[in-house]
């Protein structure tokens, strides 16, 4: 099967970025890449600092951001060589059909895990509001029954507000959700930082920063590094962003490496990648460090659950996050259906499933399984860690590492071959190690 068939596969992000005929400027490409990375993962960033301390938390986020920036550059360079228009098409051209199927399986699992996380956030966001409505509107006195539980909120909102939207055969409104996602991210960051600072200032001087540590236990690093991996994932969009990027003047600070990389467009894309990862890292560092400094002993995997319910701003932000997850779930599900039909079933059976029957069965199974898991999990960070540490490692580390090893084999310059071989081997070993650790610790 020709690899260009895989170029039609939509790439994953928390919010899908649609293809545009016009070329994107450098600033537009940076916006698209940032928007592809940020999302619900910000809610669990404080847990990284809670488990590892200020310094170790800082190092984890910086290191993961740096590694992911490097692998984004690897994919952009490979897309330039193969003239591919999607991550799936790139892998098909370079590594073959089986690797492409493995990528799409990982994409499907990543999207599925993200959908489970969305449902958990919906439950956290609306549980208190629903409890208030039960007591004051319906005069329901019990707080312990299933009707007042987070599980009921997840099931009710999921079945009435989310599931009907998932049965649609076309994706509409993704541009609006995409813009809302970034605006909400900025608002969430500001709300968390301001509320945390207000809490710190409200404490007696002697009690401020009590419990804050610089270093945590080593086990905390391995347990939370996959949360950072989840938070920076935008690899499934980078090929599309690269193809839409217009060629422009190489930034001055990158001209020093121009003799190693002749394509000016790749260097411009590298500028986009570095600025995008730096922006995401700054947001995550601020949220994680400031909220941990304010609540060093009580951080929960969803930072909003750490805060009280006495702040109107925080309560409003919590509801906005919940509404965003309701809107994002169907947008997240659409590329999952495409990955299953075009990226897995079609190359295996030589026929793409279609029709209302496939849409109904796939949507029903996808939603039901995600709902069952959302009702079973209690910690949002556990879902982020599991998704980032398994399917995320394949998408972000292992496949880019395999691409580097493939290119090292054919490269003419010996020093470049050595560099690609070492870095490719490191990415594969790092990804495989994190994958196995996540599975073992989960089981």
PDB file of N, CA and C in Angstrom, residues 292-343:
ATOM      1  N   UNK A 292       2.706  24.054  44.419  1.00  0.00           N
ATOM      2  CA  UNK A 292       3.368  23.178  45.395  1.00  0.00           C
ATOM      3  C   UNK A 292       3.884  23.983  46.590  1.00  0.00           C
ATOM      4  N   UNK A 293       4.408  25.170  46.335  1.00  0.00           N
ATOM      5  CA  UNK A 293       4.891  26.016  47.421  1.00  0.00           C
ATOM      6  C   UNK A 293       3.751  26.454  48.334  1.00  0.00           C
ATOM      7  N   UNK A 294       2.549  26.578  47.783  1.00  0.00           N
ATOM      8  CA  UNK A 294       1.400  26.988  48.587  1.00  0.00           C
ATOM      9  C   UNK A 294       0.779  25.820  49.341  1.00  0.00           C
ATOM     10  N   UNK A 295       0.781  24.631  48.743  1.00  0.00           N
ATOM     11  CA  UNK A 295       0.140  23.456  49.351  1.00  0.00           C
ATOM     12  C   UNK A 295       1.104  22.260  49.324  1.00  0.00           C
ATOM     13  N   UNK A 296       2.241  22.359  50.000  1.00  0.00           N
ATOM     14  CA  UNK A 296       3.270  21.313  49.887  1.00  0.00           C
ATOM     15  C   UNK A 296       2.883  19.968  50.481  1.00  0.00           C
ATOM     16  N   UNK A 297       1.843  19.932  51.315  1.00  0.00           N
ATOM     17  CA  UNK A 297       1.477  18.685  51.990  1.00  0.00           C
ATOM     18  C   UNK A 297       0.146  18.107  51.526  1.00  0.00           C
ATOM     19  N   UNK A 298      -0.579  18.842  50.675  1.00  0.00           N
ATOM     20  CA  UNK A 298      -1.947  18.413  50.351  1.00  0.00           C
ATOM     21  C   UNK A 298      -2.229  18.367  48.853  1.00  0.00           C
ATOM     22  N   UNK A 299      -1.197  18.425  48.017  1.00  0.00           N
ATOM     23  CA  UNK A 299      -1.401  18.409  46.572  1.00  0.00           C
ATOM     24  C   UNK A 299      -2.099  17.125  46.141  1.00  0.00           C
ATOM     25  N   UNK A 300      -3.112  17.255  45.289  1.00  0.00           N
ATOM     26  CA  UNK A 300      -3.783  16.100  44.694  1.00  0.00           C
ATOM     27  C   UNK A 300      -3.514  16.065  43.192  1.00  0.00           C
ATOM     28  N   UNK A 301      -3.814  14.929  42.559  1.00  0.00           N
ATOM     29  CA  UNK A 301      -3.446  14.752  41.156  1.00  0.00           C
ATOM     30  C   UNK A 301      -4.198  15.696  40.230  1.00  0.00           C
ATOM     31  N   UNK A 302      -5.377  16.158  40.628  1.00  0.00           N
ATOM     32  CA  UNK A 302      -6.066  17.254  39.954  1.00  0.00           C
ATOM     33  C   UNK A 302      -5.962  18.455  40.884  1.00  0.00           C
ATOM     34  N   UNK A 303      -5.181  19.442  40.504  1.00  0.00           N
ATOM     35  CA  UNK A 303      -4.850  20.545  41.390  1.00  0.00           C
ATOM     36  C   UNK A 303      -6.104  21.255  41.903  1.00  0.00           C
ATOM     37  N   UNK A 304      -7.172  21.277  41.121  1.00  0.00           N
ATOM     38  CA  UNK A 304      -8.388  21.941  41.565  1.00  0.00           C
ATOM     39  C   UNK A 304      -9.007  21.252  42.780  1.00  0.00           C
ATOM     40  N   UNK A 305      -8.765  19.950  42.924  1.00  0.00           N
ATOM     41  CA  UNK A 305      -9.274  19.243  44.093  1.00  0.00           C
ATOM     42  C   UNK A 305      -8.518  19.624  45.365  1.00  0.00           C
ATOM     43  N   UNK A 306      -7.338  20.237  45.194  1.00  0.00           N
ATOM     44  CA  UNK A 306      -6.569  20.717  46.334  1.00  0.00           C
ATOM     45  C   UNK A 306      -7.153  22.005  46.899  1.00  0.00           C
ATOM     46  N   UNK A 307      -7.698  22.810  46.013  1.00  0.00           N
ATOM     47  CA  UNK A 307      -8.234  24.108  46.414  1.00  0.00           C
ATOM     48  C   UNK A 307      -9.592  23.941  47.096  1.00  0.00           C
ATOM     49  N   UNK A 308      -9.933  24.931  47.888  1.00  0.00           N
ATOM     50  CA  UNK A 308     -11.240  24.929  48.519  1.00  0.00           C
ATOM     51  C   UNK A 308     -12.309  25.410  47.554  1.00  0.00           C
ATOM     52  N   UNK A 309     -13.509  25.579  48.080  1.00  0.00           N
ATOM     53  CA  UNK A 309     -14.640  25.992  47.259  1.00  0.00           C
ATOM     54  C   UNK A 309     -15.158  27.377  47.671  1.00  0.00           C
ATOM     55  N   UNK A 310     -14.285  28.125  48.365  1.00  0.00           N
ATOM     56  CA  UNK A 310     -14.682  29.440  48.828  1.00  0.00           C
ATOM     57  C   UNK A 310     -14.359  30.550  47.839  1.00  0.00           C
ATOM     58  N   UNK A 311     -13.605  30.219  46.790  1.00  0.00           N
ATOM     59  CA  UNK A 311     -13.217  31.218  45.801  1.00  0.00           C
ATOM     60  C   UNK A 311     -14.119  31.128  44.581  1.00  0.00           C
ATOM     61  N   UNK A 312     -14.748  32.251  44.239  1.00  0.00           N
ATOM     62  CA  UNK A 312     -15.614  32.292  43.057  1.00  0.00           C
ATOM     63  C   UNK A 312     -14.792  32.084  41.790  1.00  0.00           C
ATOM     64  N   UNK A 313     -13.585  32.664  41.757  1.00  0.00           N
ATOM     65  CA  UNK A 313     -12.738  32.551  40.570  1.00  0.00           C
ATOM     66  C   UNK A 313     -12.336  31.098  40.324  1.00  0.00           C
ATOM     67  N   UNK A 314     -11.909  30.411  41.374  1.00  0.00           N
ATOM     68  CA  UNK A 314     -11.498  29.012  41.232  1.00  0.00           C
ATOM     69  C   UNK A 314     -12.687  28.137  40.870  1.00  0.00           C
ATOM     70  N   UNK A 315     -13.830  28.382  41.468  1.00  0.00           N
ATOM     71  CA  UNK A 315     -15.029  27.592  41.154  1.00  0.00           C
ATOM     72  C   UNK A 315     -15.442  27.801  39.699  1.00  0.00           C
ATOM     73  N   UNK A 316     -15.338  29.042  39.233  1.00  0.00           N
ATOM     74  CA  UNK A 316     -15.659  29.323  37.829  1.00  0.00           C
ATOM     75  C   UNK A 316     -14.668  28.650  36.896  1.00  0.00           C
ATOM     76  N   UNK A 317     -13.381  28.727  37.248  1.00  0.00           N
ATOM     77  CA  UNK A 317     -12.355  28.086  36.423  1.00  0.00           C
ATOM     78  C   UNK A 317     -12.561  26.578  36.374  1.00  0.00           C
ATOM     79  N   UNK A 318     -12.968  26.006  37.506  1.00  0.00           N
ATOM     80  CA  UNK A 318     -13.219  24.559  37.563  1.00  0.00           C
ATOM     81  C   UNK A 318     -14.352  24.169  36.610  1.00  0.00           C
ATOM     82  N   UNK A 319     -15.396  24.972  36.570  1.00  0.00           N
ATOM     83  CA  UNK A 319     -16.517  24.686  35.673  1.00  0.00           C
ATOM     84  C   UNK A 319     -16.124  24.877  34.214  1.00  0.00           C
ATOM     85  N   UNK A 320     -15.319  25.902  33.934  1.00  0.00           N
ATOM     86  CA  UNK A 320     -14.860  26.130  32.560  1.00  0.00           C
ATOM     87  C   UNK A 320     -14.047  24.940  32.069  1.00  0.00           C
ATOM     88  N   UNK A 321     -13.190  24.424  32.938  1.00  0.00           N
ATOM     89  CA  UNK A 321     -12.401  23.245  32.577  1.00  0.00           C
ATOM     90  C   UNK A 321     -13.317  22.069  32.268  1.00  0.00           C
ATOM     91  N   UNK A 322     -14.350  21.889  33.070  1.00  0.00           N
ATOM     92  CA  UNK A 322     -15.286  20.796  32.829  1.00  0.00           C
ATOM     93  C   UNK A 322     -16.009  20.935  31.506  1.00  0.00           C
ATOM     94  N   UNK A 323     -16.472  22.144  31.195  1.00  0.00           N
ATOM     95  CA  UNK A 323     -17.153  22.380  29.911  1.00  0.00           C
ATOM     96  C   UNK A 323     -16.205  22.121  28.749  1.00  0.00           C
ATOM     97  N   UNK A 324     -14.943  22.514  28.908  1.00  0.00           N
ATOM     98  CA  UNK A 324     -13.965  22.289  27.846  1.00  0.00           C
ATOM     99  C   UNK A 324     -13.753  20.799  27.592  1.00  0.00           C
ATOM    100  N   UNK A 325     -13.752  19.998  28.642  1.00  0.00           N
ATOM    101  CA  UNK A 325     -13.585  18.550  28.457  1.00  0.00           C
ATOM    102  C   UNK A 325     -14.789  17.945  27.736  1.00  0.00           C
ATOM    103  N   UNK A 326     -15.986  18.466  28.036  1.00  0.00           N
ATOM    104  CA  UNK A 326     -17.182  17.987  27.337  1.00  0.00           C
ATOM    105  C   UNK A 326     -17.074  18.282  25.850  1.00  0.00           C
ATOM    106  N   UNK A 327     -16.573  19.462  25.505  1.00  0.00           N
ATOM    107  CA  UNK A 327     -16.424  19.824  24.096  1.00  0.00           C
ATOM    108  C   UNK A 327     -15.261  19.100  23.442  1.00  0.00           C
ATOM    109  N   UNK A 328     -14.218  18.786  24.218  1.00  0.00           N
ATOM    110  CA  UNK A 328     -13.009  18.192  23.649  1.00  0.00           C
ATOM    111  C   UNK A 328     -13.122  16.689  23.422  1.00  0.00           C
ATOM    112  N   UNK A 329     -13.941  16.008  24.217  1.00  0.00           N
ATOM    113  CA  UNK A 329     -14.038  14.553  24.075  1.00  0.00           C
ATOM    114  C   UNK A 329     -14.437  14.136  22.656  1.00  0.00           C
ATOM    115  N   UNK A 330     -15.510  14.687  22.076  1.00  0.00           N
ATOM    116  CA  UNK A 330     -15.861  14.279  20.699  1.00  0.00           C
ATOM    117  C   UNK A 330     -14.769  14.634  19.685  1.00  0.00           C
ATOM    118  N   UNK A 331     -14.109  15.772  19.880  1.00  0.00           N
ATOM    119  CA  UNK A 331     -13.025  16.169  18.977  1.00  0.00           C
ATOM    120  C   UNK A 331     -11.852  15.211  19.112  1.00  0.00           C
ATOM    121  N   UNK A 332     -11.621  14.738  20.322  1.00  0.00           N
ATOM    122  CA  UNK A 332     -10.555  13.774  20.566  1.00  0.00           C
ATOM    123  C   UNK A 332     -10.911  12.391  20.009  1.00  0.00           C
ATOM    124  N   UNK A 333     -12.187  12.064  20.032  1.00  0.00           N
ATOM    125  CA  UNK A 333     -12.624  10.746  19.571  1.00  0.00           C
ATOM    126  C   UNK A 333     -12.561  10.611  18.053  1.00  0.00           C
ATOM    127  N   UNK A 334     -12.764  11.710  17.338  1.00  0.00           N
ATOM    128  CA  UNK A 334     -12.818  11.637  15.873  1.00  0.00           C
ATOM    129  C   UNK A 334     -11.526  11.069  15.259  1.00  0.00           C
ATOM    130  N   UNK A 335     -10.336  11.591  15.603  1.00  0.00           N
ATOM    131  CA  UNK A 335      -9.120  10.985  15.040  1.00  0.00           C
ATOM    132  C   UNK A 335      -8.874   9.576  15.544  1.00  0.00           C
ATOM    133  N   UNK A 336      -9.431   9.214  16.706  1.00  0.00           N
ATOM    134  CA  UNK A 336      -9.301   7.834  17.172  1.00  0.00           C
ATOM    135  C   UNK A 336     -10.038   6.886  16.229  1.00  0.00           C
ATOM    136  N   UNK A 337     -11.226   7.303  15.794  1.00  0.00           N
ATOM    137  CA  UNK A 337     -11.972   6.495  14.826  1.00  0.00           C
ATOM    138  C   UNK A 337     -11.207   6.379  13.507  1.00  0.00           C
ATOM    139  N   UNK A 338     -10.608   7.486  13.074  1.00  0.00           N
ATOM    140  CA  UNK A 338      -9.831   7.465  11.827  1.00  0.00           C
ATOM    141  C   UNK A 338      -8.597   6.582  11.955  1.00  0.00           C
ATOM    142  N   UNK A 339      -7.927   6.663  13.100  1.00  0.00           N
ATOM    143  CA  UNK A 339      -6.743   5.826  13.308  1.00  0.00           C
ATOM    144  C   UNK A 339      -7.112   4.349  13.262  1.00  0.00           C
ATOM    145  N   UNK A 340      -8.272   4.015  13.822  1.00  0.00           N
ATOM    146  CA  UNK A 340      -8.718   2.621  13.812  1.00  0.00           C
ATOM    147  C   UNK A 340      -9.087   2.165  12.406  1.00  0.00           C
ATOM    148  N   UNK A 341      -9.881   2.973  11.693  1.00  0.00           N
ATOM    149  CA  UNK A 341     -10.381   2.553  10.385  1.00  0.00           C
ATOM    150  C   UNK A 341      -9.312   2.623   9.301  1.00  0.00           C
ATOM    151  N   UNK A 342      -8.604   3.759   9.221  1.00  0.00           N
ATOM    152  CA  UNK A 342      -7.645   3.962   8.128  1.00  0.00           C
ATOM    153  C   UNK A 342      -6.236   3.496   8.460  1.00  0.00           C
ATOM    154  N   UNK A 343      -5.884   3.539   9.756  1.00  0.00           N
ATOM    155  CA  UNK A 343      -4.515   3.204  10.125  1.00  0.00           C
ATOM    156  C   UNK A 343      -4.301   1.795  10.601  1.00  0.00           C
TER     157      UNK A 343
END
